[in-house]
């Protein structure tokens, strides 16, 4: 088997993109040894399921050759059942669906993207209450349970009139590490999949673009951050509404269903090295 030469630029890029992940691991007490063992499982799992020849499961020896993982470890790790990495936990998916209905469906919104404060109880708010919102999405979950959890996470707040206010135009938990890590897992995975596809596959690339400057003032960065939060959410809410309409109008067969992720992000950090260089703008 001919193994491709490793491009130095790829190794350098991998080292760079791993830095924030390693920062997270060190802050949360994940050591190199424990992560290396986890990484072995990922190498074996990807080689087994995505690098088959003639759609036949590869042998332990071939996986060992592809990955560099010892054959004894390959045999042990293949015996482990791999979990589905494509879907969000049910509680997260339910929350995102509920917020989408609140944002886009009367009588819960003033217009798409403008959610109304909802009376907590159906006895006071009727069809436009929080009780009614939850009941529209699921009759198996009590509205009080959802409300208590969302108050804990900071997704909603209650006012003095016992009305429920949505705190953000998306299901974005302000508290609760497990809920935040679910989005970290989902969003970073899908962004990486799009980028890897564009590097390795022929045909139409996935849309993946960014704008970056390196000599902005703190005031300018604050203004841009606010613009991204407002205009970016407007874009995402519009796409969310379009996707919701299409999901209802164009129902695929079970074997033709596909999932999508559309993302937008903003990041800034100090850049002293740019002080002596001209301002640059780039889109890539």
Tab-separated table of C-alpha atoms in Angstrom:
chain	number	residue	atom	x	y	z
A	1	UNK	CA	0.000	0.000	0.000
A	2	UNK	CA	1.354	3.414	-0.953
A	3	UNK	CA	0.977	5.919	1.857
A	4	UNK	CA	0.883	9.607	0.855
A	5	UNK	CA	3.614	11.983	1.964
A	6	UNK	CA	2.521	14.120	4.879
A	7	UNK	CA	2.319	17.791	3.816
A	8	UNK	CA	4.152	19.990	6.371
A	9	UNK	CA	1.443	22.627	5.960
A	10	UNK	CA	-1.199	20.101	7.088
A	11	UNK	CA	0.718	19.174	10.222
A	12	UNK	CA	1.245	22.845	11.047
A	13	UNK	CA	-2.461	23.566	10.514
A	14	UNK	CA	-3.505	20.634	12.713
A	15	UNK	CA	-1.195	21.848	15.464
A	16	UNK	CA	-2.723	25.321	15.233
A	17	UNK	CA	-6.396	24.275	15.224
A	18	UNK	CA	-5.831	21.919	18.172
A	19	UNK	CA	-4.624	24.722	20.452
A	20	UNK	CA	-8.088	25.918	21.597
A	21	UNK	CA	-9.204	22.301	22.079
A	22	UNK	CA	-6.136	21.573	24.208
A	23	UNK	CA	-6.833	24.775	26.153
A	24	UNK	CA	-10.333	23.461	26.929
A	25	UNK	CA	-8.946	20.077	27.977
A	26	UNK	CA	-6.366	21.576	30.329
A	27	UNK	CA	-8.975	23.845	31.914
A	28	UNK	CA	-11.242	20.841	32.505
A	29	UNK	CA	-8.543	18.432	33.701
A	30	UNK	CA	-8.262	16.232	30.601
A	31	UNK	CA	-4.654	14.999	30.459
A	32	UNK	CA	-2.606	14.067	27.404
A	33	UNK	CA	-2.739	10.381	28.359
A	34	UNK	CA	-6.524	10.236	28.642
A	35	UNK	CA	-6.974	12.179	25.381
A	36	UNK	CA	-4.443	9.994	23.549
A	37	UNK	CA	-6.448	6.920	24.541
A	38	UNK	CA	-9.628	8.610	23.325
A	39	UNK	CA	-7.927	9.558	20.064
A	40	UNK	CA	-6.958	5.938	19.444
A	41	UNK	CA	-10.653	5.031	19.487
A	42	UNK	CA	-11.433	7.802	16.979
A	43	UNK	CA	-8.646	6.707	14.594
A	44	UNK	CA	-9.821	3.098	14.688
A	45	UNK	CA	-13.501	3.988	14.307
A	46	UNK	CA	-12.944	6.306	11.308
A	47	UNK	CA	-10.632	3.821	9.594
A	48	UNK	CA	-13.127	0.996	10.111
A	49	UNK	CA	-16.188	2.821	8.811
A	50	UNK	CA	-14.849	5.307	6.273
A	51	UNK	CA	-11.837	3.624	4.653
A	52	UNK	CA	-13.296	0.345	3.455
A	53	UNK	CA	-12.329	-1.419	0.238
A	54	UNK	CA	-15.260	-2.676	-1.858
A	55	UNK	CA	-17.495	-1.897	1.128
A	56	UNK	CA	-15.888	-4.721	3.122
A	57	UNK	CA	-14.884	-4.230	6.767
A	58	UNK	CA	-11.093	-3.788	6.974
A	59	UNK	CA	-8.945	-6.272	8.862
A	60	UNK	CA	-7.226	-5.405	12.109
A	61	UNK	CA	-3.915	-5.394	10.256
A	62	UNK	CA	-5.107	-2.875	7.667
A	63	UNK	CA	-6.517	-0.566	10.333
A	64	UNK	CA	-3.222	-0.815	12.210
A	65	UNK	CA	-1.333	0.097	9.029
A	66	UNK	CA	-3.641	3.038	8.257
A	67	UNK	CA	-3.699	4.478	11.758
A	68	UNK	CA	-0.435	3.512	13.401
A	69	UNK	CA	-2.416	2.035	16.315
A	70	UNK	CA	-1.038	-1.313	17.554
A	71	UNK	CA	-3.019	-4.306	16.322
A	72	UNK	CA	-3.787	-5.467	19.885
A	73	UNK	CA	-5.351	-2.075	20.594
A	74	UNK	CA	-7.242	-2.180	17.293
A	75	UNK	CA	-8.823	-5.504	18.219
A	76	UNK	CA	-9.804	-4.224	21.661
A	77	UNK	CA	-11.186	-0.920	20.411
A	78	UNK	CA	-13.203	-2.463	17.582
A	79	UNK	CA	-15.107	-4.465	20.175
A	80	UNK	CA	-16.396	-1.209	21.640
A	81	UNK	CA	-19.669	0.085	20.225
A	82	UNK	CA	-19.254	3.564	18.744
A	83	UNK	CA	-21.934	6.108	19.492
A	84	UNK	CA	-23.792	8.241	16.953
A	85	UNK	CA	-22.011	11.593	16.712
A	86	UNK	CA	-24.349	13.290	14.258
A	87	UNK	CA	-27.319	14.237	16.390
A	88	UNK	CA	-27.841	16.575	19.303
A	89	UNK	CA	-29.162	15.151	22.603
A	90	UNK	CA	-32.951	14.969	22.686
A	91	UNK	CA	-33.271	17.718	25.311
A	92	UNK	CA	-31.243	20.087	23.095
A	93	UNK	CA	-33.197	19.252	19.937
A	94	UNK	CA	-36.480	19.745	21.794
A	95	UNK	CA	-35.332	23.117	23.114
A	96	UNK	CA	-34.200	24.297	19.695
A	97	UNK	CA	-37.528	23.218	18.148
A	98	UNK	CA	-39.510	24.972	20.863
A	99	UNK	CA	-37.603	28.235	20.389
A	100	UNK	CA	-38.076	27.972	16.612
A	101	UNK	CA	-41.859	27.726	17.048
A	102	UNK	CA	-41.805	30.662	19.487
A	103	UNK	CA	-39.818	32.764	17.016
A	104	UNK	CA	-41.761	32.004	13.865
A	105	UNK	CA	-45.333	30.949	14.618
A	106	UNK	CA	-48.324	33.129	15.616
A	107	UNK	CA	-49.629	33.723	18.233
A	108	UNK	CA	-46.229	33.316	19.904
A	109	UNK	CA	-44.463	36.004	17.863
A	110	UNK	CA	-45.272	39.503	16.688
A	111	UNK	CA	-43.705	38.590	13.359
A	112	UNK	CA	-41.018	36.036	12.395
A	113	UNK	CA	-37.943	36.737	14.498
A	114	UNK	CA	-39.839	38.877	17.068
A	115	UNK	CA	-40.997	36.582	19.904
A	116	UNK	CA	-43.677	37.886	22.242
A	117	UNK	CA	-43.576	37.578	26.039
A	118	UNK	CA	-45.968	34.745	26.872
A	119	UNK	CA	-48.301	34.394	29.811
A	120	UNK	CA	-47.025	31.446	31.814
A	121	UNK	CA	-50.391	29.720	32.198
A	122	UNK	CA	-53.022	28.856	29.607
A	123	UNK	CA	-55.682	30.014	32.078
A	124	UNK	CA	-54.474	33.610	31.558
A	125	UNK	CA	-52.835	33.502	28.117
A	126	UNK	CA	-54.949	30.938	26.285
A	127	UNK	CA	-53.519	29.875	22.920
A	128	UNK	CA	-50.704	32.424	23.251
A	129	UNK	CA	-49.362	31.123	26.566
A	130	UNK	CA	-46.163	29.268	27.405
A	131	UNK	CA	-48.315	26.272	28.316
A	132	UNK	CA	-49.779	26.315	24.794
A	133	UNK	CA	-46.331	26.699	23.212
A	134	UNK	CA	-44.985	23.587	24.910
A	135	UNK	CA	-48.185	21.659	24.152
A	136	UNK	CA	-47.843	22.512	20.443
A	137	UNK	CA	-44.448	20.808	20.315
A	138	UNK	CA	-45.045	17.941	22.740
A	139	UNK	CA	-47.930	16.704	24.861
A	140	UNK	CA	-45.605	14.377	26.802
A	141	UNK	CA	-43.637	17.107	28.600
A	142	UNK	CA	-45.208	19.434	31.161
A	143	UNK	CA	-44.681	23.142	30.557
A	144	UNK	CA	-43.659	23.704	34.193
A	145	UNK	CA	-40.783	21.219	33.816
A	146	UNK	CA	-39.557	23.026	30.698
A	147	UNK	CA	-39.885	26.425	32.355
A	148	UNK	CA	-37.957	25.413	35.469
A	149	UNK	CA	-35.124	24.000	33.366
A	150	UNK	CA	-35.003	27.039	31.075
A	151	UNK	CA	-34.932	29.387	34.056
A	152	UNK	CA	-31.996	27.376	35.415
A	153	UNK	CA	-30.186	27.608	32.080
A	154	UNK	CA	-30.944	31.304	31.608
A	155	UNK	CA	-32.838	30.718	28.349
A	156	UNK	CA	-35.906	32.610	29.637
A	157	UNK	CA	-36.868	34.950	32.469
A	158	UNK	CA	-40.124	35.670	34.287
A	159	UNK	CA	-41.347	39.244	34.786
A	160	UNK	CA	-43.520	40.666	37.565
A	161	UNK	CA	-46.650	39.942	35.484
A	162	UNK	CA	-45.807	36.223	35.347
A	163	UNK	CA	-44.902	36.433	31.662
A	164	UNK	CA	-42.121	34.357	30.123
A	165	UNK	CA	-39.523	36.268	28.066
A	166	UNK	CA	-37.113	34.603	25.655
A	167	UNK	CA	-33.603	35.804	26.535
A	168	UNK	CA	-31.981	35.135	23.150
A	169	UNK	CA	-33.187	34.507	19.598
A	170	UNK	CA	-31.985	30.919	19.701
A	171	UNK	CA	-31.761	28.078	22.192
A	172	UNK	CA	-28.532	29.290	23.818
A	173	UNK	CA	-28.173	28.119	27.419
A	174	UNK	CA	-26.500	30.828	29.521
A	175	UNK	CA	-25.721	28.290	32.239
A	176	UNK	CA	-25.358	24.511	32.219
A	177	UNK	CA	-22.093	23.007	30.991
A	178	UNK	CA	-23.631	19.827	29.560
A	179	UNK	CA	-26.008	21.835	27.373
A	180	UNK	CA	-23.206	24.106	26.151
A	181	UNK	CA	-20.886	21.170	25.454
A	182	UNK	CA	-23.607	19.551	23.331
A	183	UNK	CA	-23.524	22.583	21.018
A	184	UNK	CA	-19.719	22.651	21.114
A	185	UNK	CA	-19.677	19.043	19.963
A	186	UNK	CA	-22.286	19.523	17.248
A	187	UNK	CA	-21.167	22.865	15.800
A	188	UNK	CA	-17.409	22.311	15.851
A	189	UNK	CA	-17.835	18.838	14.356
A	190	UNK	CA	-19.959	20.063	11.448
A	191	UNK	CA	-17.733	23.082	10.767
A	192	UNK	CA	-14.718	20.762	10.688
A	193	UNK	CA	-16.560	18.338	8.379
A	194	UNK	CA	-17.282	21.141	5.900
A	195	UNK	CA	-13.660	22.326	5.961
A	196	UNK	CA	-12.257	18.793	5.576
A	197	UNK	CA	-14.654	18.068	2.698
A	198	UNK	CA	-13.444	21.205	0.908
A	199	UNK	CA	-9.808	20.098	1.337
A	200	UNK	CA	-10.246	16.471	0.319
A	201	UNK	CA	-13.243	16.044	-1.983
A	202	UNK	CA	-13.858	17.043	-5.595
A	203	UNK	CA	-16.991	18.785	-6.770
A	204	UNK	CA	-18.908	21.723	-5.350
A	205	UNK	CA	-17.428	22.840	-2.013
A	206	UNK	CA	-19.509	23.635	1.028
A	207	UNK	CA	-19.929	27.343	1.720
A	208	UNK	CA	-17.268	28.343	4.257
A	209	UNK	CA	-16.172	31.957	4.308
A	210	UNK	CA	-14.874	34.470	6.820
A	211	UNK	CA	-13.844	38.112	7.019
A	212	UNK	CA	-10.740	38.979	9.031
A	213	UNK	CA	-8.913	42.195	9.904
A	214	UNK	CA	-5.840	42.467	12.084
A	215	UNK	CA	-5.475	46.138	13.094
A	216	UNK	CA	-8.808	47.239	14.561
A	217	UNK	CA	-9.297	49.309	17.705
A	218	UNK	CA	-11.201	47.937	20.733
A	219	UNK	CA	-14.040	50.377	19.916
A	220	UNK	CA	-14.270	49.092	16.329
A	221	UNK	CA	-14.250	45.481	17.527
A	222	UNK	CA	-17.088	46.221	19.963
A	223	UNK	CA	-19.144	47.805	17.172
A	224	UNK	CA	-18.551	44.884	14.845
A	225	UNK	CA	-19.382	42.383	17.557
A	226	UNK	CA	-22.725	44.086	18.147
A	227	UNK	CA	-23.401	44.178	14.389
A	228	UNK	CA	-22.704	40.441	14.102
A	229	UNK	CA	-25.020	39.653	17.023
A	230	UNK	CA	-27.869	41.665	15.494
A	231	UNK	CA	-27.461	41.130	11.752
A	232	UNK	CA	-26.075	37.609	12.081
A	233	UNK	CA	-29.085	36.505	14.099
A	234	UNK	CA	-31.379	38.089	11.513
A	235	UNK	CA	-29.710	36.012	8.792
A	236	UNK	CA	-29.885	32.812	10.843
A	237	UNK	CA	-33.507	33.432	11.832
A	238	UNK	CA	-34.427	33.951	8.181
A	239	UNK	CA	-32.734	30.685	7.208
A	240	UNK	CA	-34.385	28.960	10.149
A	241	UNK	CA	-37.813	30.102	8.982
A	242	UNK	CA	-37.087	28.983	5.409
A	243	UNK	CA	-35.893	25.558	6.580
A	244	UNK	CA	-38.962	25.130	8.817
A	245	UNK	CA	-41.285	25.933	5.897
A	246	UNK	CA	-39.448	23.501	3.616
A	247	UNK	CA	-39.522	20.761	6.247
A	248	UNK	CA	-43.318	21.007	6.385
A	249	UNK	CA	-43.842	21.415	2.632
A	250	UNK	CA	-41.355	18.930	1.184
A	251	UNK	CA	-41.424	15.779	3.320
A	252	UNK	CA	-38.787	13.240	2.176
A	253	UNK	CA	-38.951	9.493	2.470
A	254	UNK	CA	-37.175	7.974	5.465
A	255	UNK	CA	-34.162	6.861	3.391
A	256	UNK	CA	-33.759	10.295	1.731
A	257	UNK	CA	-33.614	12.473	4.833
A	258	UNK	CA	-30.620	14.759	5.254
A	259	UNK	CA	-29.567	17.083	8.049
A	260	UNK	CA	-27.924	20.502	7.761
A	261	UNK	CA	-25.996	22.904	9.977
A	262	UNK	CA	-25.637	26.589	9.112
A	263	UNK	CA	-23.280	28.586	11.299
A	264	UNK	CA	-21.955	32.078	11.862
A	265	UNK	CA	-19.261	32.988	14.381
A	266	UNK	CA	-17.260	35.922	15.693
A	267	UNK	CA	-13.894	35.884	17.464
A	268	UNK	CA	-11.368	38.477	18.546
A	269	UNK	CA	-8.080	38.537	20.459
A	270	UNK	CA	-5.133	40.880	20.987
A	271	UNK	CA	-2.778	41.122	18.021
A	272	UNK	CA	0.296	43.193	18.998
A	273	UNK	CA	2.226	41.906	15.973
A	274	UNK	CA	-0.097	43.850	13.680
A	275	UNK	CA	0.808	47.205	15.245
A	276	UNK	CA	3.581	47.860	12.733
A	277	UNK	CA	1.758	46.427	9.713
A	278	UNK	CA	-0.950	47.979	7.525
A	279	UNK	CA	-4.585	47.078	8.055
A	280	UNK	CA	-5.652	44.106	5.984
A	281	UNK	CA	-8.997	42.740	4.957
A	282	UNK	CA	-9.585	39.256	3.677
A	283	UNK	CA	-12.355	36.852	2.895
A	284	UNK	CA	-11.688	33.149	2.590
